[in-house]
XYZ file of C-alpha atoms in Angstrom:
767
model
C 38.911 58.754 61.080
C 35.471 57.316 60.636
C 35.072 54.397 57.604
C 32.911 57.163 55.881
C 34.972 59.780 55.913
C 37.598 57.503 54.521
C 35.559 56.536 51.993
C 34.396 60.116 50.977
C 38.704 60.965 50.947
C 39.265 57.913 48.758
C 36.472 58.521 46.269
C 38.278 62.505 45.756
C 41.799 60.945 45.230
C 39.801 58.741 42.533
C 38.080 61.093 40.838
C 41.090 63.102 40.565
C 43.107 60.373 39.357
C 40.349 59.391 36.616
C 39.425 62.846 35.557
C 43.310 64.257 35.224
C 45.318 61.276 33.893
C 47.840 63.593 32.657
C 48.467 64.761 36.204
C 48.801 61.492 37.897
C 52.381 60.867 38.588
C 52.476 64.646 39.658
C 49.088 64.183 42.138
C 50.748 60.759 43.681
C 54.300 62.466 44.312
C 52.218 65.333 46.343
C 50.208 63.144 48.014
C 53.629 61.289 49.242
C 54.964 64.583 50.052
C 52.110 65.917 52.098
C 52.587 62.397 53.965
C 55.805 62.946 54.799
C 55.739 66.885 56.151
C 52.490 67.290 57.406
C 50.983 63.267 58.754
C 55.063 61.976 60.065
C 54.184 59.180 57.126
C 57.864 59.217 55.974
C 58.619 57.907 52.262
C 60.550 54.951 54.278
C 57.712 53.734 55.879
C 55.660 53.547 52.991
C 58.685 52.055 51.073
C 59.391 49.298 53.924
C 55.499 48.730 53.814
C 55.949 47.844 49.966
C 58.580 45.849 50.712
C 56.169 43.612 53.172
C 53.407 43.637 50.692
C 55.915 42.145 47.799
C 57.200 39.395 50.594
C 60.907 40.913 50.356
C 62.913 41.213 53.189
C 65.349 44.367 53.190
C 68.823 43.403 53.269
C 70.539 46.074 55.129
C 73.266 43.629 55.831
C 74.150 43.353 51.911
C 77.180 45.265 51.267
C 76.376 48.529 49.023
C 77.685 48.908 45.350
C 80.050 51.955 45.681
C 78.821 52.810 42.163
C 75.534 53.096 42.928
C 73.363 55.676 44.678
C 71.683 55.418 48.279
C 68.121 55.632 46.918
C 66.779 52.779 44.619
C 64.598 53.551 41.452
C 61.159 51.696 41.962
C 60.252 48.701 39.347
C 57.049 48.862 37.904
C 55.307 46.020 40.593
C 56.814 48.444 43.224
C 55.411 51.287 41.880
C 51.743 50.207 41.940
C 51.945 49.166 45.378
C 53.432 52.101 46.511
C 50.185 53.908 44.974
C 48.000 51.871 46.060
C 49.989 52.625 49.577
C 50.061 56.373 48.984
C 46.315 56.061 48.588
C 45.179 54.213 51.201
C 47.257 56.741 53.897
C 46.107 60.027 52.124
C 42.195 58.280 52.482
C 43.089 57.520 56.204
C 44.537 61.012 57.501
C 43.229 63.782 55.206
C 39.725 65.237 54.643
C 38.234 65.648 51.298
C 39.174 69.692 51.463
C 43.061 69.031 52.021
C 42.790 66.654 49.058
C 41.662 69.515 46.857
C 44.550 71.623 48.452
C 46.646 69.043 47.569
C 45.922 68.217 44.272
C 45.582 72.287 43.384
C 49.358 72.409 44.481
C 50.086 68.952 42.228
C 48.348 71.062 39.335
C 50.213 74.281 39.921
C 53.678 72.157 40.236
C 53.164 70.851 37.159
C 51.746 74.088 35.164
C 55.178 76.057 36.923
C 57.507 73.459 35.363
C 56.170 73.951 31.676
C 56.534 77.507 32.728
C 60.103 77.131 33.875
C 60.956 74.678 31.155
C 60.266 77.436 28.575
C 61.484 80.362 30.901
C 64.592 78.270 30.851
C 65.748 78.562 27.516
C 67.955 81.581 26.913
C 66.811 82.664 23.534
C 63.150 81.441 23.602
C 61.014 84.501 21.910
C 59.065 86.845 23.439
C 55.555 85.777 23.161
C 56.020 81.923 23.202
C 57.239 82.662 26.700
C 54.499 85.118 26.953
C 51.444 82.759 25.745
C 52.989 79.990 28.620
C 52.574 82.597 31.121
C 48.818 83.479 30.235
C 48.172 79.741 30.191
C 49.755 79.385 33.877
C 48.023 82.424 35.035
C 44.836 81.341 33.688
C 45.017 78.072 35.243
C 46.546 78.858 38.667
C 44.750 81.969 40.443
C 48.536 82.662 41.973
C 51.763 81.253 42.173
C 50.924 80.171 46.016
C 49.590 76.915 44.858
C 53.563 76.328 44.384
C 56.306 75.940 46.769
C 58.622 79.483 47.272
C 61.838 77.998 46.063
C 59.801 76.738 43.154
C 58.365 79.838 42.279
C 61.131 82.181 43.138
C 63.259 79.668 40.465
C 60.233 80.793 37.403
C 60.158 84.512 38.722
C 63.985 85.062 38.315
C 63.986 83.326 34.745
C 60.696 85.356 34.011
C 62.997 88.981 35.006
C 65.797 87.911 32.921
C 63.726 87.704 29.882
C 61.254 90.160 30.324
C 62.227 93.124 32.557
C 66.286 92.996 33.572
C 68.934 91.018 33.301
C 70.829 93.249 36.206
C 72.144 90.878 39.265
C 71.258 93.560 41.908
C 67.912 94.671 40.308
C 67.047 90.684 40.237
C 67.848 90.140 43.681
C 65.462 92.677 44.933
C 62.928 92.242 42.460
C 62.640 88.432 42.947
C 60.852 89.055 46.349
C 57.961 91.298 45.265
C 56.936 90.436 41.524
C 55.106 87.190 41.467
C 54.775 85.048 38.893
C 51.274 86.510 37.555
C 52.439 89.975 38.376
C 54.054 89.982 35.133
C 50.973 89.887 33.292
C 50.493 93.589 32.375
C 54.004 93.849 31.468
C 53.257 91.223 28.748
C 49.657 92.171 27.470
C 51.030 96.352 27.297
C 54.561 94.874 25.495
C 55.313 96.353 21.669
C 57.763 94.684 19.669
C 58.619 91.915 17.093
C 56.321 88.814 17.174
C 58.934 86.635 17.489
C 61.584 89.396 18.781
C 63.626 88.814 22.419
C 63.536 92.097 23.907
C 63.145 93.527 27.376
C 61.068 96.659 28.796
C 64.809 98.368 29.987
C 65.443 100.026 33.512
C 63.642 102.747 33.917
C 60.109 100.523 33.147
C 61.580 98.155 35.647
C 62.262 100.408 38.619
C 59.064 101.969 38.492
C 56.897 98.741 38.150
C 58.832 97.198 41.187
C 58.036 100.055 43.162
C 54.606 100.206 42.663
C 54.743 96.179 43.439
C 56.502 96.554 46.461
C 54.285 99.967 48.225
C 50.965 98.600 46.454
C 50.858 94.922 47.217
C 53.605 93.790 49.654
C 55.452 97.052 51.215
C 54.796 97.669 54.840
C 51.849 99.546 55.582
C 51.339 102.675 58.442
C 47.621 103.852 58.677
C 48.802 107.541 59.701
C 50.464 107.575 55.494
C 47.484 106.579 53.617
C 47.003 107.873 50.027
C 46.640 105.766 47.282
C 49.692 104.938 45.153
C 49.045 104.307 41.339
C 50.873 103.467 38.024
C 50.417 105.662 34.855
C 48.480 103.643 31.939
C 51.973 102.493 30.762
C 52.847 100.192 27.341
C 56.517 99.241 26.721
C 58.311 98.892 23.370
C 60.655 96.378 24.178
C 64.752 96.911 23.351
C 64.402 94.407 20.447
C 62.397 97.077 18.113
C 65.128 99.560 18.501
C 67.237 96.868 16.975
C 65.146 96.463 14.409
C 64.572 99.955 14.085
C 68.380 100.622 13.360
C 68.712 97.742 11.160
C 65.924 98.968 8.950
C 67.275 102.331 8.367
C 71.023 101.425 7.937
C 71.570 103.249 10.951
C 74.217 100.430 12.757
C 77.277 102.225 11.251
C 76.329 105.143 13.865
C 77.088 102.066 16.909
C 80.983 103.678 16.365
C 80.273 106.725 17.462
C 81.216 106.287 20.897
C 84.596 105.547 20.154
C 85.162 108.793 18.293
C 86.387 111.988 20.509
C 83.932 113.784 22.242
C 84.239 116.680 20.298
C 83.569 114.994 17.053
C 80.178 113.133 18.675
C 78.935 116.907 19.528
C 79.467 117.943 16.168
C 78.003 114.855 15.055
C 74.937 114.790 16.994
C 72.392 117.109 15.712
C 73.363 115.414 12.054
C 72.540 111.634 13.793
C 69.633 113.069 15.229
C 67.718 113.956 11.975
C 68.662 111.102 10.637
C 66.913 109.154 13.692
C 63.652 111.508 13.592
C 63.138 110.549 9.820
C 63.522 106.470 9.900
C 60.713 104.052 9.279
C 59.637 101.884 11.453
C 58.005 98.356 10.525
C 54.643 98.401 9.714
C 53.595 95.708 11.926
C 54.770 98.311 14.830
C 53.232 101.373 12.884
C 49.916 99.314 13.083
C 49.976 97.926 16.474
C 50.875 102.299 17.588
C 47.904 103.332 15.601
C 45.826 100.746 17.863
C 47.290 102.281 20.527
C 46.720 105.776 19.744
C 43.045 104.928 18.718
C 42.734 103.188 22.471
C 43.980 105.792 24.343
C 41.760 108.811 22.645
C 43.349 112.394 22.712
C 45.003 112.166 26.480
C 48.577 113.879 26.898
C 50.822 111.246 26.439
C 54.664 111.029 27.596
C 57.599 108.868 25.192
C 60.469 107.832 27.893
C 63.662 105.952 27.938
C 63.943 102.916 29.621
C 67.505 101.968 28.347
C 68.972 98.349 29.465
C 71.274 100.301 32.245
C 69.364 102.842 32.677
C 68.604 103.818 36.684
C 70.361 100.791 37.841
C 72.508 100.205 40.803
C 75.974 102.622 40.138
C 74.719 103.712 36.619
C 71.211 105.992 36.863
C 72.008 107.950 34.013
C 70.073 110.710 35.311
C 68.599 113.144 32.121
C 71.085 111.412 29.909
C 68.384 110.000 27.586
C 65.474 112.247 26.465
C 61.503 112.299 27.390
C 59.156 113.757 25.403
C 56.148 115.084 26.200
C 53.212 114.971 23.236
C 50.100 116.962 23.772
C 48.400 114.126 21.413
C 45.892 116.543 19.809
C 44.371 116.873 16.191
C 43.989 114.109 13.533
C 45.015 110.623 14.048
C 47.626 110.566 11.209
C 49.571 113.950 12.824
C 49.235 112.006 16.234
C 50.752 109.037 14.788
C 53.075 110.870 13.369
C 54.496 112.751 16.534
C 54.522 109.435 18.343
C 56.757 107.885 16.045
C 59.107 111.039 16.047
C 59.241 111.030 19.653
C 60.239 107.121 19.490
C 62.884 107.893 17.048
C 64.361 110.928 18.977
C 64.561 108.989 22.409
C 66.277 106.412 20.443
C 68.557 108.908 19.205
C 69.761 109.947 22.076
C 71.424 106.863 23.017
C 74.039 108.257 20.387
C 74.644 111.467 22.023
C 77.629 113.025 23.851
C 76.198 112.672 27.477
C 75.150 108.815 27.522
C 78.530 108.005 25.752
C 80.897 110.054 27.921
C 78.816 108.696 31.361
C 79.052 105.403 30.012
C 82.717 105.634 29.185
C 83.532 106.549 32.559
C 82.023 103.252 34.013
C 83.676 101.053 31.555
C 80.110 100.498 29.766
C 81.152 101.626 26.605
C 81.362 98.024 25.213
C 77.802 96.987 26.789
C 75.252 96.467 23.653
C 73.420 99.106 25.120
C 69.568 98.787 23.866
C 66.775 101.427 24.298
C 63.069 100.643 25.647
C 60.646 102.653 25.840
C 57.605 103.522 28.190
C 55.013 105.498 26.241
C 52.911 106.743 29.170
C 49.890 108.935 29.968
C 50.336 112.039 31.821
C 49.418 112.167 35.008
C 46.789 115.266 35.462
C 43.909 116.810 35.217
C 42.141 119.244 32.226
C 41.945 122.811 33.813
C 40.430 125.281 31.356
C 42.734 124.891 28.362
C 45.126 123.018 30.017
C 46.560 119.576 31.385
C 48.913 119.472 33.902
C 49.398 117.394 37.383
C 48.190 118.968 40.314
C 51.542 118.530 42.077
C 54.765 116.631 41.575
C 58.373 116.307 42.304
C 61.210 114.008 43.203
C 62.177 112.319 46.874
C 64.778 111.702 47.744
C 65.828 108.869 51.138
C 69.139 110.873 51.806
C 68.940 114.508 52.279
C 72.587 115.839 51.115
C 71.032 119.686 51.525
C 70.384 120.552 54.922
C 69.946 124.345 55.955
C 69.111 123.908 59.808
C 71.306 121.331 62.491
C 67.382 119.998 62.937
C 67.429 117.937 59.681
C 68.431 114.513 59.860
C 70.148 113.494 56.612
C 68.338 109.931 56.633
C 64.747 111.450 56.602
C 65.043 112.658 52.933
C 64.207 115.759 51.060
C 61.705 116.437 48.651
C 61.528 119.080 45.456
C 57.899 119.704 45.114
C 56.075 121.850 42.255
C 53.185 122.283 40.800
C 52.092 121.277 37.613
C 54.417 118.897 35.191
C 57.685 117.447 37.514
C 60.000 119.231 34.624
C 60.776 122.074 36.903
C 61.498 119.777 39.940
C 64.436 117.872 37.852
C 65.686 119.977 35.619
C 67.322 123.297 35.724
C 65.379 126.084 34.488
C 65.176 129.707 34.300
C 64.577 132.313 37.659
C 62.597 129.951 39.415
C 62.749 127.861 42.451
C 60.844 124.582 43.476
C 59.791 124.310 47.526
C 62.401 122.383 49.331
C 61.247 120.355 52.110
C 62.779 118.220 54.564
C 60.845 115.277 55.579
C 62.212 115.865 58.920
C 60.356 118.854 59.474
C 58.333 119.358 56.428
C 57.066 122.780 57.375
C 60.514 124.574 57.762
C 61.903 126.711 55.319
C 65.216 127.889 54.399
C 63.577 131.099 54.464
C 62.265 133.694 56.586
C 60.373 136.487 56.089
C 57.018 136.742 53.429
C 59.853 138.627 51.074
C 62.221 135.951 50.886
C 59.464 133.093 50.349
C 58.018 135.025 47.661
C 61.172 135.740 46.100
C 62.082 131.746 46.379
C 58.878 130.547 45.583
C 57.843 129.167 42.168
C 56.889 131.429 39.687
C 55.991 129.608 36.965
C 54.235 126.046 35.770
C 54.634 123.748 33.160
C 51.678 122.455 31.365
C 50.484 121.260 27.893
C 47.883 123.422 26.026
C 45.322 121.089 24.809
C 43.507 123.906 22.262
C 47.126 124.901 21.013
C 48.965 121.386 20.907
C 51.542 122.152 22.845
C 53.824 122.577 25.666
C 53.903 126.019 27.416
C 55.082 127.682 30.759
C 52.641 129.687 32.403
C 52.334 132.069 35.510
C 49.750 131.227 38.616
C 47.906 134.496 37.467
C 47.979 133.273 33.617
C 47.022 129.625 34.107
C 44.358 130.108 36.898
C 40.644 131.803 36.041
C 37.278 131.618 37.551
C 37.098 127.672 37.841
C 38.537 126.060 41.264
C 41.497 124.489 40.530
C 41.923 120.896 42.787
C 43.317 121.193 46.122
C 44.670 124.767 45.228
C 44.500 126.125 48.911
C 46.709 123.319 49.852
C 49.789 124.471 47.055
C 49.423 128.449 47.444
C 48.991 131.159 49.985
C 47.449 134.457 49.178
C 48.772 137.776 49.319
C 47.311 140.264 50.864
C 48.256 143.576 52.242
C 52.101 142.697 51.482
C 51.431 139.367 53.375
C 51.150 135.954 52.809
C 48.140 134.375 54.079
C 47.032 130.450 54.293
C 43.332 130.238 52.571
C 41.340 129.133 55.414
C 38.860 126.775 52.907
C 38.734 126.060 49.214
C 39.576 128.928 46.421
C 36.303 129.339 44.721
C 37.526 131.800 42.256
C 41.161 131.483 42.195
C 41.862 133.838 39.108
C 40.675 137.301 41.622
C 43.650 136.360 43.877
C 46.839 136.991 43.975
C 48.688 134.017 45.191
C 51.911 132.783 45.763
C 53.162 128.836 45.472
C 54.316 128.115 48.738
C 52.725 124.680 49.862
C 52.457 125.466 52.919
C 48.831 123.980 53.665
C 50.049 120.813 51.753
C 53.135 120.456 53.956
C 51.606 121.336 57.478
C 48.013 119.952 57.233
C 48.102 116.692 55.377
C 49.145 113.213 55.181
C 51.079 113.602 51.666
C 54.420 114.023 53.515
C 54.019 111.159 55.428
C 53.362 109.251 52.836
C 56.218 110.259 50.561
C 58.421 109.682 53.635
C 57.070 106.059 54.257
C 57.204 105.387 50.815
C 61.239 106.194 50.850
C 61.502 104.084 53.573
C 59.630 101.108 52.474
C 61.306 101.410 49.257
C 64.658 101.783 50.939
C 64.572 98.825 53.171
C 63.418 96.234 49.821
C 66.385 97.889 48.010
C 68.469 97.772 50.621
C 69.860 101.066 49.777
C 69.013 104.845 49.230
C 66.423 105.640 46.783
C 65.244 108.328 44.571
C 61.561 108.469 43.444
C 59.589 110.828 41.190
C 56.225 111.117 41.527
C 52.559 113.190 40.338
C 49.377 113.580 41.641
C 46.295 114.031 40.051
C 43.807 114.886 42.280
C 43.069 111.285 43.646
C 46.465 108.870 43.715
C 50.220 109.519 44.067
C 51.375 108.588 41.109
C 54.902 106.259 40.839
C 56.437 107.447 37.744
C 60.477 106.512 38.078
C 62.260 104.886 41.207
C 66.141 104.202 41.075
C 69.059 103.878 43.875
C 69.792 107.327 45.389
C 73.198 108.611 44.055
C 75.175 108.896 46.958
C 77.586 111.808 47.596
C 81.576 110.358 48.494
C 81.504 110.889 52.354
C 84.263 113.322 52.997
C 85.358 114.661 56.120
C 85.026 118.592 56.663
C 88.142 121.066 56.553
C 89.673 123.191 58.741
C 89.402 126.596 57.385
C 92.572 127.935 57.797
C 93.536 131.090 59.833
C 95.465 134.265 58.980
C 95.666 133.516 55.434
C 96.658 137.283 54.194
C 94.090 138.603 52.276
C 96.030 139.225 48.929
C 96.315 134.820 48.927
C 92.580 134.316 48.805
C 90.628 134.072 45.931
C 87.180 134.142 47.458
C 85.210 132.480 50.532
C 81.537 131.431 50.849
C 79.281 131.579 53.765
C 76.295 129.376 53.302
C 75.660 126.226 51.291
C 78.867 124.538 51.446
C 79.886 120.782 51.752
C 82.809 119.142 53.177
C 85.594 118.669 51.694
C 89.162 119.736 50.381
C 90.351 120.448 47.165
C 94.261 120.470 46.815
C 96.645 122.032 44.062
C 94.495 123.477 41.513
C 96.230 124.574 38.397
C 93.784 125.899 36.149
C 90.886 128.539 37.097
C 88.580 128.961 33.917
C 86.357 132.115 35.038
C 83.538 133.118 32.830
C 82.962 137.048 33.981
C 79.399 137.303 34.921
C 79.480 140.973 34.139
C 80.811 140.823 30.830
C 78.504 137.635 29.877
C 75.199 139.908 31.176
C 75.932 142.338 28.526
C 76.321 139.908 25.605
C 73.142 140.278 23.661
C 73.805 137.793 21.103
C 72.277 134.229 21.467
C 74.725 132.418 18.805
C 77.569 134.475 20.847
C 76.489 132.593 24.897
C 76.131 129.171 22.895
C 79.861 129.698 21.776
C 80.752 129.989 25.438
C 79.453 127.063 26.120
C 81.141 125.180 23.470
C 84.417 126.836 24.607
C 83.926 125.644 28.009
C 83.104 122.110 26.983
C 86.509 122.116 24.489
C 88.778 123.301 27.539
C 86.947 120.538 29.423
C 88.158 118.308 26.917
C 92.112 119.808 26.888
C 92.298 120.088 30.420
C 91.157 116.392 31.245
C 94.266 115.434 33.212
C 94.618 118.982 34.823
C 93.115 120.086 37.881
C 90.903 122.925 37.498
C 87.663 124.782 38.804
C 84.706 126.312 37.086
C 83.727 129.781 37.821
C 80.811 131.515 36.177
C 77.366 133.164 35.987
C 74.229 131.946 38.081
C 73.170 128.853 37.227
C 75.612 126.595 35.116
C 73.410 124.169 32.969
C 69.802 126.079 32.874
C 67.556 125.958 29.958
C 67.396 129.667 30.035
C 71.015 131.119 28.456
C 70.579 134.166 29.818
C 70.484 132.870 33.691
C 73.701 130.511 33.183
C 76.159 129.220 30.847
C 74.448 126.425 28.450
C 76.711 123.076 29.297
C 75.813 119.481 29.824
C 77.550 116.732 31.724
C 80.264 116.151 28.944
C 81.300 120.215 29.024
C 81.849 119.947 32.733
C 82.836 116.542 33.863
C 86.358 116.887 34.292
C 86.592 119.678 36.659
C 87.095 119.739 40.650
C 84.631 122.323 41.827
C 81.565 123.980 39.822
C 81.304 127.814 41.486
C 77.929 129.719 40.371
C 78.890 133.181 41.122
C 75.949 135.542 41.737
C 76.551 139.585 41.031
C 74.476 142.009 42.860
C 74.622 144.095 39.315
C 73.285 140.643 37.297
C 70.530 138.887 37.139
C 71.574 135.743 38.407
C 70.888 133.877 41.762
C 72.506 130.249 42.232
C 69.619 127.803 43.003
C 69.503 125.516 45.712
C 70.023 122.914 42.636
C 70.666 119.142 44.980
C 68.086 116.793 43.327
C 68.147 117.746 39.916
C 69.538 115.619 37.009
C 72.475 118.255 36.535
C 73.247 118.077 40.453
C 72.924 114.116 40.449
C 75.931 114.420 37.642
C 77.893 116.557 40.136
C 77.752 114.001 42.780
C 78.276 111.048 40.761
C 81.304 113.047 39.426
C 82.348 113.521 42.480
C 82.332 117.318 42.209
C 81.831 119.882 44.410
C 79.499 122.725 43.962
C 79.932 125.999 45.341
C 77.509 129.301 45.377
C 79.363 132.438 45.659
C 77.764 135.886 46.294
C 80.912 138.281 45.832
C 79.049 141.134 46.765
C 77.367 140.177 50.782
C 79.256 141.790 53.420
C 81.989 139.691 55.067
C 82.600 137.658 51.932
C 85.509 137.922 49.704
C 85.910 138.285 46.359
C 89.381 138.745 44.807
C 88.259 140.165 41.519
C 91.196 142.208 40.392
C 93.154 138.636 40.258
C 90.690 137.849 37.766
C 90.956 140.518 36.048
C 94.376 141.206 35.769
C 96.083 137.784 35.126
C 97.278 136.820 32.216
C 94.603 135.252 29.908
C 95.784 131.545 28.644
C 92.653 131.054 26.597
C 94.095 132.207 23.653
C 97.355 130.009 23.657
C 95.401 126.696 24.431
C 92.270 127.631 22.342
C 93.478 129.913 19.465
C 90.115 129.862 17.241
C 87.858 131.085 20.182
C 90.487 134.116 21.125
C 87.559 136.558 20.153
C 86.063 135.428 23.520
C 89.280 136.473 25.842
C 87.364 139.151 27.621
C 84.712 136.734 28.842
C 86.484 133.889 29.226
C 89.788 133.604 31.036
C 92.045 130.762 31.830
C 94.358 131.544 34.416
C 97.589 129.288 34.843
C 97.826 129.188 38.761
C 101.630 128.842 39.406
C 102.703 131.118 36.832
C 100.543 134.036 38.179
C 101.309 133.359 41.691
C 104.905 132.360 41.457
C 104.555 128.625 41.609
C 101.747 128.355 44.280
C 98.641 126.351 43.402
C 95.373 126.641 44.649
C 93.404 125.061 47.646
C 89.848 125.080 48.669
C 88.779 124.196 51.880
C 85.141 123.186 52.783
C 83.360 122.594 56.048
C 79.963 121.803 55.352
C 79.110 122.236 59.207
C 80.222 125.590 60.106
C 78.743 126.618 56.276
C 82.414 127.939 55.202
C 84.558 127.703 52.716
C 87.825 129.412 51.678
C 90.122 129.190 48.108
C 93.486 130.509 48.540
C 96.930 130.195 47.375
C 99.546 128.346 48.808
């Protein structure tokens, strides 16, 4: 290198050493590392040269003291010489621009070390660590100025402090969330000034998925659509503990050790106590400021417990999420927000999450609740607010209605409006089920069935009335165009469904059916969602499910978690030549694979008698009876048979039960009689169905009045009922709720159920 160039480089080095005295050691060290790794000037060469300058000979023959290390500590004179040599070599071998880069790395490593020192403290406050993170990100544009191994160590420490301490999550997140990516989490977090809390599992999964897809995921030009996060604010888990302490609620921690029936009975009272609890004034002030910033946009308050959405513990639907229209006076909006937060806190001591934790040996874990406050994704249309469409997507499709469908291509449950109808078991309604193998392939054939099994109701937020509502398309749509409506609906004319050619300018004047035909056949959205599932599954090393919503511009990621896998059951051989009198029922479609043997009890809710009950409270009581039988027969093999949609939010279409009421059954059978109003829904993808999958419970729809289906109604009607013996206080319901002890009713036989998912057949028989 020319002398002039050497002088320029040397001048650059000396300027940095003079202007940044606190960084001199770091700068010398980084210059030495760069010479060693980039210019083949080894540390040993520089060390030897220093010895020669000091007129010292290297005594290689001197016996090594076994109590000394092989590396030698420099004395002060040696250090001065070595620093001088580093400057000499660096001036000769690097350009001024390279020196700038080396200094940036030295400075970045220095700041990173300060951040890591704080992040390594086990009980450092959120605020102190957040301030140090902000300082680091203000001085260094990104963690790219420090080596990857050092950056990863810091990322892991930050994930543990801010987001999650679950090892499986950390193992994925450390590769995708960079150091300064934590800034939005820090800046939008609300908690105690000196608190130590995390944002929780649901927030963690959502944020990780966004970073994977938007920043670091693989790209496919054929599947383009902007991916976004809803505007989100995080109430850290330390605030939950403060709320409990401030209101004297610690005694309710012991609810989890009570019998399940006591938990069920106590919970309504506990919810009221929580909902009327007081928050720290500091937090109330923060929430007032947040509401002022957000204005009157609709909000959703979502649970985000520490264990939620983790590997092996999804907690699907176990904790509450509450929509807030967020209209009215500032004080009314504040009280609604505080009440919603408190209600989500109360759900931690509800029967479903407690039972779920018991089953997974998590009952003694100090489960704390973080909370997500988000703007609802959507558009304003007339007096309503709703997403254009929303839904849930799965990497693995366990519901295959055609042999052309591949399990690993994924599945969507898609709805117009709020995604509640995609994840909850609703009344007489159906989401669009989409196989991502062939998005246009439907389970139904013909316009009549397509109309029958299409979405009939849309969940919306009524801004004028400040409440949630469920509307028909005719009630929702007016003369104003609705975004992308032509992709969502088909137009009914002359008894036929037709795909719109162009935009629908006056939707209120058309009769429509929600089919998503154009969306699935003529847009890139299915490919985008399929690609998202592939990228996320590859990053997680595991199938995933995601919840999403679309506002007419971007797909918003609302949730991401490892998908609950059903056990790999082998198809059963359906036995032949079973006498008809030994058969209880047969099923001809929507059948999984597997075998259940030696069933002792049948719990049967008579669909026709249930349909005749007019009293709402009596129908609620039937759900309580099922829960009580579930507890009583916990260690017995039993199946549940009942009308329509188990777990539906419409009590007239199925028995109102929750997970804790049915978790011990081996098979859940949904009976649809033609004389009743019940039609079993393909429930794959709902929170209710996910519960069945995790618990290893088979689900079967049974249509007794179809041709070629066997249904032994006489056995169910005439066999002695054990309900009055097992639960005497519910003897008045013996005509509707039947409990059959199979060995007594069949001279010592038990019930067997063989299921063959490939041939779509199941047979229940006594043996």
